[in-house]
Structures are given as structure tokens and as C-alpha cells.
Tab-separated table of C-alpha atoms in Angstrom:
chain	number	residue	atom	x	y	z
A	1	MET	CA	-20.111	128.931	157.636
A	2	ASN	CA	-17.191	126.516	157.466
A	3	LYS	CA	-13.922	128.125	156.461
A	4	ILE	CA	-13.349	127.679	152.736
A	5	THR	CA	-9.942	126.255	151.879
A	6	MET	CA	-8.540	126.363	148.379
A	7	PRO	CA	-8.516	123.025	146.503
A	8	LYS	CA	-5.238	121.628	145.255
A	9	GLU	CA	-4.025	123.101	141.966
A	10	SER	CA	-3.587	119.634	140.475
A	11	LEU	CA	-7.342	119.211	140.281
A	12	ILE	CA	-7.639	121.566	137.319
A	13	LYS	CA	-5.370	119.270	135.306
A	14	THR	CA	-7.891	116.431	135.330
A	15	ALA	CA	-8.455	114.949	131.890
A	16	ASN	CA	-11.729	116.186	130.370
A	17	PRO	CA	-12.681	118.257	133.423
A	18	LEU	CA	-16.360	119.138	133.878
A	19	ILE	CA	-17.699	122.545	134.886
A	20	LEU	CA	-21.078	122.929	136.580
A	21	THR	CA	-22.786	126.316	136.336
A	22	ILE	CA	-25.312	127.434	138.954
A	23	ASN	CA	-27.768	130.286	138.404
A	24	GLY	CA	-29.748	130.685	141.611
A	25	GLY	CA	-32.908	132.773	141.676
A	26	SER	CA	-35.377	133.664	144.412
A	27	SER	CA	-37.501	130.568	143.687
A	28	SER	CA	-35.409	128.517	141.254
A	29	ILE	CA	-31.983	127.083	140.502
A	30	LYS	CA	-30.840	126.732	136.888
A	31	PHE	CA	-27.761	124.671	136.147
A	32	ALA	CA	-25.764	123.345	133.221
A	33	LEU	CA	-22.825	121.000	132.805
A	34	PHE	CA	-19.971	121.666	130.377
A	35	GLU	CA	-16.971	119.646	129.309
A	36	ALA	CA	-13.970	121.956	129.449
A	37	GLY	CA	-12.736	121.478	125.911
A	38	ASP	CA	-11.998	124.019	123.219
A	39	PRO	CA	-14.753	124.863	122.518
A	40	LEU	CA	-16.732	124.202	125.666
A	41	LYS	CA	-19.295	121.443	125.184
A	42	ARG	CA	-22.671	121.593	126.927
A	43	ILE	CA	-23.535	118.100	128.169
A	44	LEU	CA	-26.785	118.789	129.968
A	45	GLU	CA	-28.877	121.482	131.597
A	46	GLY	CA	-31.637	121.542	134.140
A	47	THR	CA	-33.738	123.460	136.625
A	48	ILE	CA	-35.241	123.175	140.046
A	49	GLU	CA	-38.339	125.358	139.950
A	50	ARG	CA	-41.032	126.525	142.366
A	51	ILE	CA	-38.773	126.271	145.428
A	52	GLY	CA	-40.862	126.841	148.518
A	53	LEU	CA	-44.059	125.464	146.977
A	54	SER	CA	-45.583	122.010	147.258
A	55	ASN	CA	-45.081	121.175	143.578
A	56	ALA	CA	-41.364	121.935	143.196
A	57	THR	CA	-39.973	120.302	140.051
A	58	PHE	CA	-36.515	118.941	139.182
A	59	ARG	CA	-35.829	118.699	135.435
A	60	VAL	CA	-32.801	117.606	133.440
A	61	LYS	CA	-32.380	117.805	129.667
A	62	SER	CA	-29.384	116.046	128.139
A	63	SER	CA	-28.003	115.216	124.714
A	64	ASN	CA	-28.385	111.632	125.927
A	65	GLN	CA	-32.149	111.068	125.920
A	66	ALA	CA	-31.830	108.348	128.566
A	67	ASP	CA	-30.714	110.994	131.090
A	68	ASN	CA	-33.764	113.236	130.590
A	69	PHE	CA	-36.316	113.389	133.371
A	70	SER	CA	-38.815	115.611	135.175
A	71	ARG	CA	-40.050	114.818	138.669
A	72	LEU	CA	-41.664	116.456	141.675
A	73	ILE	CA	-39.417	116.931	144.693
A	74	ALA	CA	-39.674	118.241	148.232
A	75	ALA	CA	-37.934	121.641	148.184
A	76	PRO	CA	-39.358	123.844	150.934
A	77	ASP	CA	-36.291	126.098	150.720
A	78	HIS	CA	-33.012	126.534	148.837
A	79	THR	CA	-31.136	124.320	151.304
A	80	ALA	CA	-33.394	121.381	150.482
A	81	ALA	CA	-33.311	122.153	146.741
A	82	VAL	CA	-29.533	122.239	146.528
A	83	GLY	CA	-29.403	119.046	148.592
A	84	VAL	CA	-31.465	117.294	145.924
A	85	LEU	CA	-29.134	118.634	143.224
A	86	MET	CA	-25.995	117.509	145.068
A	87	ASP	CA	-27.469	114.055	145.720
A	88	TRP	CA	-28.072	113.727	141.997
A	89	ILE	CA	-24.504	114.860	141.250
A	90	GLU	CA	-23.068	112.213	143.581
A	91	GLN	CA	-25.250	109.476	142.096
A	92	HIS	CA	-24.574	110.384	138.462
A	93	SER	CA	-21.728	108.182	137.234
A	94	GLY	CA	-20.738	110.649	134.509
A	95	LEU	CA	-19.813	113.403	136.974
A	96	ASP	CA	-16.714	111.830	138.513
A	97	THR	CA	-14.465	114.395	136.793
A	98	LEU	CA	-16.421	117.418	138.040
A	99	THR	CA	-13.717	119.995	138.670
A	100	ALA	CA	-15.346	123.374	139.242
A	101	VAL	CA	-18.622	125.121	139.955
A	102	GLY	CA	-19.381	128.576	138.600
A	103	HIS	CA	-22.024	130.586	140.434
A	104	ARG	CA	-23.938	133.545	139.053
A	105	VAL	CA	-23.770	136.118	141.842
A	106	VAL	CA	-26.220	138.923	141.192
A	107	HIS	CA	-24.465	141.690	143.130
A	108	GLY	CA	-20.728	142.289	143.370
A	109	GLY	CA	-20.975	145.684	145.039
A	110	PRO	CA	-18.196	148.210	144.442
A	111	LYS	CA	-15.395	145.646	144.929
A	112	TYR	CA	-15.901	142.768	142.503
A	113	SER	CA	-15.543	143.363	138.775
A	114	LYS	CA	-14.121	140.044	137.516
A	115	PRO	CA	-14.885	136.352	138.050
A	116	GLN	CA	-12.925	135.127	141.056
A	117	ARG	CA	-12.415	132.001	143.121
A	118	ILE	CA	-14.643	131.949	146.171
A	119	THR	CA	-12.762	132.265	149.457
A	120	SER	CA	-13.844	132.748	153.064
A	121	GLU	CA	-12.933	136.425	152.743
A	122	MET	CA	-15.191	136.803	149.714
A	123	VAL	CA	-18.071	135.078	151.497
A	124	GLU	CA	-17.703	137.490	154.420
A	125	GLU	CA	-17.772	140.437	152.005
A	126	LEU	CA	-20.850	139.070	150.208
A	127	GLN	CA	-22.597	138.639	153.559
A	128	ARG	CA	-21.848	142.281	154.278
A	129	LEU	CA	-23.318	143.156	150.871
A	130	SER	CA	-26.517	141.156	151.442
A	131	PRO	CA	-28.579	144.287	152.238
A	132	PHE	CA	-27.742	145.481	148.700
A	133	ASP	CA	-29.767	142.590	147.276
A	134	PRO	CA	-31.676	140.669	149.965
A	135	GLU	CA	-33.754	138.852	147.334
A	136	HIS	CA	-30.768	137.009	145.812
A	137	LEU	CA	-27.471	137.254	147.721
A	138	PRO	CA	-28.436	135.221	150.845
A	139	GLU	CA	-29.512	132.250	148.696
A	140	GLU	CA	-26.415	132.524	146.513
A	141	ILE	CA	-24.166	132.515	149.581
A	142	LEU	CA	-26.060	129.494	150.883
A	143	LEU	CA	-25.449	127.633	147.617
A	144	THR	CA	-21.694	128.203	147.724
A	145	GLY	CA	-21.521	127.026	151.337
A	146	ALA	CA	-23.577	123.918	150.629
A	147	PHE	CA	-21.310	122.921	147.733
A	148	HIS	CA	-18.182	123.493	149.808
A	149	ARG	CA	-19.411	121.283	152.643
A	150	ARG	CA	-20.390	118.440	150.304
A	151	PHE	CA	-17.532	118.782	147.769
A	152	PRO	CA	-14.595	120.520	149.520
A	153	ASP	CA	-12.162	119.677	146.688
A	154	LEU	CA	-14.155	121.518	144.029
A	155	HIS	CA	-13.047	124.929	142.829
A	156	GLN	CA	-15.877	127.442	143.149
A	157	VAL	CA	-15.943	130.657	141.131
A	158	ALA	CA	-18.198	133.679	141.595
A	159	CYS	CA	-19.352	135.324	138.349
A	160	PHE	CA	-20.817	138.743	139.091
A	161	ASP	CA	-23.840	140.050	137.204
A	162	THR	CA	-22.847	143.644	137.969
A	163	ALA	CA	-19.320	143.304	136.533
A	164	PHE	CA	-20.228	144.372	132.971
A	165	HIS	CA	-21.305	147.784	134.299
A	166	HIS	CA	-18.526	148.171	136.877
A	167	ASN	CA	-16.847	151.072	135.079
A	168	LEU	CA	-19.934	153.098	134.201
A	169	PRO	CA	-19.098	156.771	133.616
A	170	ARG	CA	-19.367	158.642	136.885
A	171	VAL	CA	-22.281	160.755	135.666
A	172	ALA	CA	-24.237	157.568	134.908
A	173	ARG	CA	-23.515	155.780	138.182
A	174	LEU	CA	-24.130	158.705	140.567
A	175	LEU	CA	-27.518	158.772	142.285
A	176	PRO	CA	-28.984	162.229	143.029
A	177	ILE	CA	-29.096	161.730	146.803
A	178	PRO	CA	-26.797	163.055	149.582
A	179	ARG	CA	-23.158	162.268	148.817
A	180	ARG	CA	-22.564	160.435	152.089
A	181	TYR	CA	-24.445	157.427	150.723
A	182	GLU	CA	-21.989	157.010	147.869
A	183	GLU	CA	-19.314	156.284	150.477
A	184	GLN	CA	-21.499	153.362	151.611
A	185	GLY	CA	-21.548	151.939	148.083
A	186	VAL	CA	-24.958	153.307	147.105
A	187	ARG	CA	-24.744	153.945	143.339
A	188	ARG	CA	-26.073	152.658	140.055
A	189	TYR	CA	-24.717	149.152	139.489
A	190	GLY	CA	-26.805	147.607	136.724
A	191	PHE	CA	-27.476	143.909	136.238
A	192	HIS	CA	-27.882	141.235	133.534
A	193	GLY	CA	-24.149	141.669	133.011
A	194	LEU	CA	-23.462	138.022	132.175
A	195	SER	CA	-26.110	138.180	129.466
A	196	TYR	CA	-24.767	141.464	128.125
A	197	ALA	CA	-21.189	140.192	128.027
A	198	PHE	CA	-22.312	137.120	126.088
A	199	LEU	CA	-24.342	139.252	123.655
A	200	MET	CA	-21.380	141.512	122.964
A	201	GLY	CA	-19.213	138.507	122.182
A	202	GLU	CA	-21.882	137.138	119.850
A	203	LEU	CA	-22.339	140.509	118.159
A	204	ALA	CA	-18.612	140.649	117.412
A	205	ARG	CA	-18.754	137.116	116.026
A	206	LEU	CA	-21.846	137.692	113.882
A	207	ALA	CA	-21.382	141.283	112.735
A	208	GLY	CA	-17.662	141.868	113.139
A	209	LYS	CA	-15.518	143.706	115.655
A	210	GLU	CA	-16.261	147.100	114.106
A	211	SER	CA	-19.992	146.697	114.720
A	212	ALA	CA	-19.333	145.618	118.300
A	213	GLN	CA	-17.415	148.869	118.833
A	214	GLY	CA	-20.342	150.993	117.644
A	215	ARG	CA	-23.281	152.628	119.430
A	216	ILE	CA	-25.370	149.730	120.708
A	217	ILE	CA	-28.476	149.214	122.809
A	218	LEU	CA	-28.838	145.757	124.320
A	219	ALA	CA	-32.363	144.856	125.450
A	220	HIS	CA	-32.554	141.839	127.744
A	221	LEU	CA	-36.312	141.342	128.005
A	222	GLY	CA	-37.524	138.445	130.116
A	223	ASN	CA	-39.112	138.029	133.535
A	224	GLY	CA	-36.467	140.501	134.542
A	225	ALA	CA	-35.968	143.203	131.921
A	226	SER	CA	-33.298	145.826	131.421
A	227	LEU	CA	-31.476	147.743	128.720
A	228	ALA	CA	-27.855	148.789	128.410
A	229	ALA	CA	-26.221	151.477	126.286
A	230	VAL	CA	-22.810	150.291	125.031
A	231	HIS	CA	-20.146	152.262	123.139
A	232	ASP	CA	-16.661	151.064	122.207
A	233	GLY	CA	-17.575	147.769	123.835
A	234	LYS	CA	-18.201	149.369	127.248
A	235	SER	CA	-21.409	149.969	129.177
A	236	ILE	CA	-22.093	153.701	129.462
A	237	ASP	CA	-25.573	153.463	130.999
A	238	THR	CA	-28.174	150.894	132.010
A	239	SER	CA	-31.779	150.961	133.132
A	240	MET	CA	-31.462	148.982	136.380
A	241	SER	CA	-29.833	150.842	139.230
A	242	PHE	CA	-28.843	150.077	142.844
A	243	THR	CA	-31.189	147.068	142.741
A	244	PRO	CA	-32.780	145.027	139.937
A	245	ALA	CA	-36.175	146.569	140.785
A	246	ALA	CA	-35.362	149.782	138.899
A	247	GLY	CA	-35.765	150.604	135.213
A	248	VAL	CA	-38.512	149.367	132.904
A	249	PRO	CA	-41.562	147.363	134.085
A	250	MET	CA	-40.957	143.618	134.394
A	251	SER	CA	-43.028	140.522	135.078
A	252	THR	CA	-43.598	141.337	138.758
A	253	ARG	CA	-41.217	144.281	139.359
A	254	SER	CA	-42.408	147.847	139.001
A	255	GLY	CA	-39.346	149.428	137.439
A	256	ASP	CA	-38.917	153.163	138.092
A	257	ILE	CA	-41.645	154.756	140.199
A	258	ASP	CA	-42.036	157.986	142.176
A	259	PRO	CA	-40.142	157.526	145.474
A	260	GLY	CA	-42.802	159.666	147.128
A	261	LEU	CA	-45.187	156.742	146.690
A	262	LEU	CA	-43.638	155.004	149.705
A	263	TRP	CA	-44.431	157.948	151.965
A	264	TYR	CA	-47.966	158.210	150.541
A	265	LEU	CA	-48.722	154.510	151.127
A	266	ALA	CA	-47.152	154.631	154.576
A	267	ARG	CA	-49.576	157.419	155.521
A	268	THR	CA	-52.715	156.153	153.786
A	269	GLU	CA	-52.369	152.375	154.194
A	270	LYS	CA	-49.826	152.096	157.032
A	271	MET	CA	-47.589	150.225	154.571
A	272	SER	CA	-44.185	149.305	155.976
A	273	ALA	CA	-40.917	149.454	154.050
A	274	LYS	CA	-40.897	145.630	153.966
A	275	GLN	CA	-44.416	145.552	152.523
A	276	PHE	CA	-43.493	148.195	149.958
A	277	ASN	CA	-40.448	146.179	148.910
A	278	LYS	CA	-42.643	143.097	148.468
A	279	MET	CA	-45.116	145.081	146.385
A	280	VAL	CA	-42.581	146.577	143.965
A	281	ASN	CA	-40.663	143.298	143.530
A	282	PHE	CA	-43.375	140.624	143.499
A	283	GLN	CA	-46.794	142.247	142.967
A	284	SER	CA	-46.183	144.924	140.351
A	285	GLY	CA	-45.092	145.128	136.697
A	286	LEU	CA	-47.118	143.062	134.232
A	287	LEU	CA	-48.833	141.204	137.085
A	288	GLY	CA	-49.828	144.329	138.969
A	289	VAL	CA	-51.238	146.183	135.961
A	290	SER	CA	-52.991	143.200	134.373
A	291	GLU	CA	-54.177	141.644	137.657
A	292	THR	CA	-54.122	138.289	135.831
A	293	SER	CA	-50.640	137.166	134.828
A	294	SER	CA	-46.951	138.068	134.921
A	295	ASP	CA	-46.347	136.131	131.685
A	296	MET	CA	-46.174	138.112	128.437
A	297	HIS	CA	-47.422	135.151	126.386
A	298	ASP	CA	-50.571	134.958	128.532
A	299	LEU	CA	-51.179	138.699	128.279
A	300	LEU	CA	-50.845	138.771	124.495
A	301	GLU	CA	-53.491	136.054	124.282
A	302	LEU	CA	-55.793	137.963	126.633
A	303	GLU	CA	-55.346	141.526	125.398
A	304	LYS	CA	-58.150	141.530	122.809
A	305	GLN	CA	-60.793	140.757	125.427
A	306	ASP	CA	-59.117	142.150	128.566
A	307	ASP	CA	-58.284	145.865	128.739
A	308	ARG	CA	-56.059	145.331	131.781
A	309	ALA	CA	-53.901	142.828	129.894
A	310	ALA	CA	-53.712	145.197	126.922
A	311	GLU	CA	-52.628	148.080	129.155
A	312	ALA	CA	-49.923	145.956	130.788
A	313	VAL	CA	-48.455	145.066	127.376
A	314	ALA	CA	-48.737	148.662	126.154
A	315	LEU	CA	-46.998	150.026	129.259
A	316	PHE	CA	-44.159	147.515	128.903
A	317	CYS	CA	-43.564	148.440	125.252
A	318	TYR	CA	-43.929	152.184	125.863
A	319	GLN	CA	-41.415	152.323	128.694
A	320	ILE	CA	-38.853	150.338	126.706
A	321	LYS	CA	-39.374	152.619	123.710
A	322	LYS	CA	-38.720	155.627	125.950
A	323	CYS	CA	-35.565	154.013	127.290
A	324	ILE	CA	-34.280	153.382	123.756
A	325	GLY	CA	-34.818	157.070	122.960
A	326	ALA	CA	-32.975	158.154	126.091
A	327	PHE	CA	-30.057	155.811	125.464
A	328	ALA	CA	-29.811	156.911	121.830
A	329	ALA	CA	-29.340	160.436	123.192
A	330	ALA	CA	-26.704	159.250	125.675
A	331	LEU	CA	-24.875	157.428	122.860
A	332	GLY	CA	-25.092	160.357	120.453
A	333	GLY	CA	-26.821	158.177	117.875
A	334	LEU	CA	-27.484	154.519	117.317
A	335	ASP	CA	-25.990	151.779	115.139
A	336	THR	CA	-27.388	148.511	116.539
A	337	ILE	CA	-30.191	147.220	118.736
A	338	VAL	CA	-30.022	143.674	120.083
A	339	PHE	CA	-33.128	141.964	121.503
A	340	ALA	CA	-32.555	139.018	123.851
A	341	GLY	CA	-34.241	137.178	126.711
A	342	GLY	CA	-37.473	135.184	126.689
A	343	ILE	CA	-39.627	138.084	125.465
A	344	GLY	CA	-36.953	139.747	123.350
A	345	GLU	CA	-36.196	136.527	121.474
A	346	ASN	CA	-39.703	135.101	121.111
A	347	ALA	CA	-42.290	137.905	120.962
A	348	PRO	CA	-42.275	139.539	117.496
A	349	ILE	CA	-45.331	141.657	118.276
A	350	VAL	CA	-43.601	143.167	121.304
A	351	ARG	CA	-40.485	143.984	119.277
A	352	ALA	CA	-42.677	145.558	116.573
A	353	ARG	CA	-44.545	147.745	119.067
A	354	ILE	CA	-41.323	148.868	120.705
A	355	CYS	CA	-39.822	149.886	117.357
A	356	ASP	CA	-42.999	151.486	115.993
A	357	GLY	CA	-42.549	155.252	115.911
A	358	LEU	CA	-38.765	155.165	116.208
A	359	GLU	CA	-38.193	155.693	112.481
A	360	PHE	CA	-36.731	159.125	113.289
A	361	LEU	CA	-33.803	157.267	114.868
A	362	GLY	CA	-33.295	155.229	111.689
A	363	ILE	CA	-35.088	152.152	113.068
A	364	GLU	CA	-37.085	150.160	110.509
A	365	LEU	CA	-38.264	146.584	110.994
A	366	LYS	CA	-38.750	144.050	108.218
A	367	GLU	CA	-42.057	142.437	109.143
A	368	LYS	CA	-41.394	138.999	107.647
A	369	ARG	CA	-37.984	138.744	109.287
A	370	ASN	CA	-39.399	139.888	112.604
A	371	VAL	CA	-42.271	137.388	112.553
A	372	ALA	CA	-39.798	134.611	111.733
A	373	ASN	CA	-37.536	135.577	114.668
A	374	ALA	CA	-34.679	135.923	112.196
A	375	GLY	CA	-31.205	136.860	113.376
A	376	VAL	CA	-31.448	140.234	111.619
A	377	ILE	CA	-34.936	141.760	111.628
A	378	SER	CA	-34.203	145.252	110.307
A	379	ALA	CA	-35.188	146.355	106.815
A	380	THR	CA	-32.440	146.835	104.248
A	381	THR	CA	-33.220	150.579	104.332
A	382	SER	CA	-32.849	150.785	108.129
A	383	ARG	CA	-29.924	152.896	109.306
A	384	VAL	CA	-29.907	150.882	112.532
A	385	ALA	CA	-29.224	147.144	112.474
A	386	ILE	CA	-31.780	145.308	114.600
A	387	ARG	CA	-30.784	141.835	115.749
A	388	VAL	CA	-32.267	138.988	117.753
A	389	ILE	CA	-29.591	137.012	119.585
A	390	HIS	CA	-30.217	134.071	121.896
A	391	THR	CA	-28.444	134.848	125.144
A	392	ASP	CA	-26.640	132.163	127.136
A	393	GLU	CA	-25.711	133.108	130.688
A	394	GLU	CA	-24.672	129.554	131.534
A	395	LEU	CA	-22.083	129.436	128.746
A	396	MET	CA	-20.782	132.829	129.859
A	397	ILE	CA	-20.430	131.504	133.418
A	398	ALA	CA	-18.503	128.473	132.136
A	399	ARG	CA	-16.166	130.737	130.151
A	400	SER	CA	-15.692	132.902	133.240
A	401	VAL	CA	-14.714	129.819	135.263
A	402	CYS	CA	-12.137	128.840	132.652
A	403	HIS	CA	-10.714	132.363	132.773
A	404	ALA	CA	-10.595	132.524	136.571
A	405	LEU	CA	-8.942	129.106	136.928
A	406	GLY	CA	-6.466	129.638	134.115
A	407	LEU	CA	-7.672	126.663	132.110
A	408	GLY	CA	-6.188	126.606	128.597
A	409	MET	CA	-8.552	126.646	125.632
A	410	ALA	CA	-7.303	129.511	123.498
A	411	ASN	CA	-10.569	129.897	121.580
A	412	GLU	CA	-12.707	130.117	124.717
A	413	LYS	CA	-10.220	132.527	126.306
A	414	ARG	CA	-10.472	134.760	123.229
A	415	LYS	CA	-14.299	134.657	123.370
A	416	PHE	CA	-14.251	135.652	127.032
A	417	GLU	CA	-11.878	138.544	126.377
A	418	ASN	CA	-13.919	139.768	123.388
A	419	ALA	CA	-17.041	139.806	125.545
A	420	THR	CA	-15.563	141.528	128.610
A	421	LYS	CA	-12.830	143.878	127.451
């Protein structure tokens, strides 16, 4: 990789600077563009999806309807996909004041706990950490390098998804394996941190600072799903662990399973570690149990006539319910539950099934509010407030960039601090 040199400080003083956020996944790139005002203003957002397949799609949605489009592109890998994105950036006349790029970096390892400018030293450290998360980190490193080569004067900032959980209590982050592995950085890290930080900021805004200091369970339920137990504004436990494959079942990830299964499959099916990793990350979860779809919406439509779909949905809800019970014990009680993510925000029946039977914890849903996807879906008699909050990782990345670069904007700085303190 070319050595990364720091851009000139004067660049961040550009009038109406623009911030591009990049959220790279294993087969997609999500991005958004913000004007760095106070507050931040989202100008457009887009995705490059199905990277590696013949029908990869590039979409942009803007407040200016004339800029909206969706088209098929050739994107056999992330290098080609980001090339298409950078070509579009160069050709778009409205992006001449692009000042910084904020990257969601899934794994920060034991070292990185705050958004930071990307340097050559950081890239070397992230390359060393790649075995921690081989599904995401190599592509994310590739994206930062591609942007530096094409736009060397742009500030680039890494925003770590593990940062929210960086200071987990020792008892929560220790893994019950030989101690020598802890010295290598093997511990519980937790993920979805950008989402959780945003949700905590929104909870403080909507319910007040006192509520945000209470005993809270955040449930980010989407293609990737995890829960976090938060007290006094700090993460005290989370369902994902050393990798994002742990915890509750997800769209294609297994969540927690018996580690002895690897040895069993190695003996009975000659399964390699690589094959096992592929199975638990891409062939399990909702897809593996249903054998039809990894999409919750599809499974809810199929469950009445397909027992496998019904079992996949039931297992998802059951495991999340168990996790809520465990985290309520870790918190010593419960004041608030927040549902977020594609499933958490848009699937009332899933929320209802998760909460059913948890009345002993003081959890009571109001059916009409739940069906309407209202902001507060708990009954007036519920001892626990149950909320649905739309998460926004891209906005959290943009705020993190402003913080890391020392851009002004007092209101946005306050929002960042409220979400990450």
C-alpha cells in the first residue's frame, strides 16, 4: 500500500465542507454524503449491492430527485465497486468541496477505542488485526487505500464498531479459555457499536438524560443481530463476542453454538475449519433453519404453510428473549428496551413474540402502538419503557469524523459526546 500522508490542515476550513461516509460490508458498500453544518445535513445516500455477482447494482437517493438513479454495474470485487463509486464522485459537480471520508471499521481490536485519522501506522495495525475479522477488515483496508490513491488530499477517519464496548467490565470481556490467548487480544469485543452509540444519543434526546443513565437493553435486529446491556451510559455486556458470528441467530450467522460441533463435523464429514467458518457465517441462522430464505419478511409470509420457516422465526425470537432475561439479570433490573435495525424497527410481530412471557420483568406491550411502529410501544402500566428508534450509523460516522477532525459545530459535538461518553 502507498504510504498515507496527512492532508494539509487548511483543507478542513473549506466553506461548506462535505463529509462522505462509507460502510463497507462483505458484499455491499453503503455510503452517504453530509454537509458539515450545525446540524449536519444529509444530502444523499446510496448503495452498491451484490458485489461479486453478475447483477451488482449502484443506487443513489438524493433530496434532489434529478440525482436519483439505479443501474447495473460490473463489480466483480470490492476494488471494482469502489472504482465505480470514485468515478461517480469525480464526475459529480456538487462534490468539489468533499473534505473527508469516514469509514466504518468493524474491528478495532484492543487498541482503537475512538474515531481517528487513518495513517500508514494504523493501516499496518489493521492488517495485523485482519485475522480477527477476515470477513470485513481486508475489504475495509482496501477501501481506505483506494480512496487515498485517488484522492490523496482527503482526510480519512476510521470509526470503529467495537469502540462502544471497549471498556466492558473484565468479567464480561474475558473468554473462558487459557489465559495466554488474552495476551494475543482474544476477548469479547462486541459490535454494532456505531448503532448503539447513536441509539443512546437518541434515547437521551427523546426520553431525557436520566433515562439514558438507567438500565437499558439495546436490541439491534437486522441481517446482523445483537443486543447490548447498558448502565450509566456504558456497555456492560453484549451478545456478540470475539467475532460478529456469536450471540443470537441472524440472517445467515448461527450465533452461539456448541464449540464441540467443529470437532464432530471434522470427524464425520471431514469438514475443515474454513468450511466450518463458511457454514456458521453464511449458511446458518434463519437461512440454515428455514432452508428457504435469510429474510425475516419472507419467513413471516411463509410460516403458516412452512414449518421450517415457522421454526426459524420461533428460534430467532426465543434466543433474543433469553438474552433479554440474561441481560436483565446482569443489569440488576430493567428500565428501558430499545428495538432498532431492519427487523427491530419494522416487524411488530417479532417484537410481540420476543416480549411475550416477559411480564415478570415488567414488560408489557401496547398492541396498537406496536402494530403502528410507534416510538413508544409499551403499555402505560408497563414498568419497562419499550421504544422503537430508527438507527443511523451513517450519521454517527459523520459525527465521529467531525469530532476526530476538530470541526466546530457545537450542537453536533454535544450529540457525539452524549452518545459516546
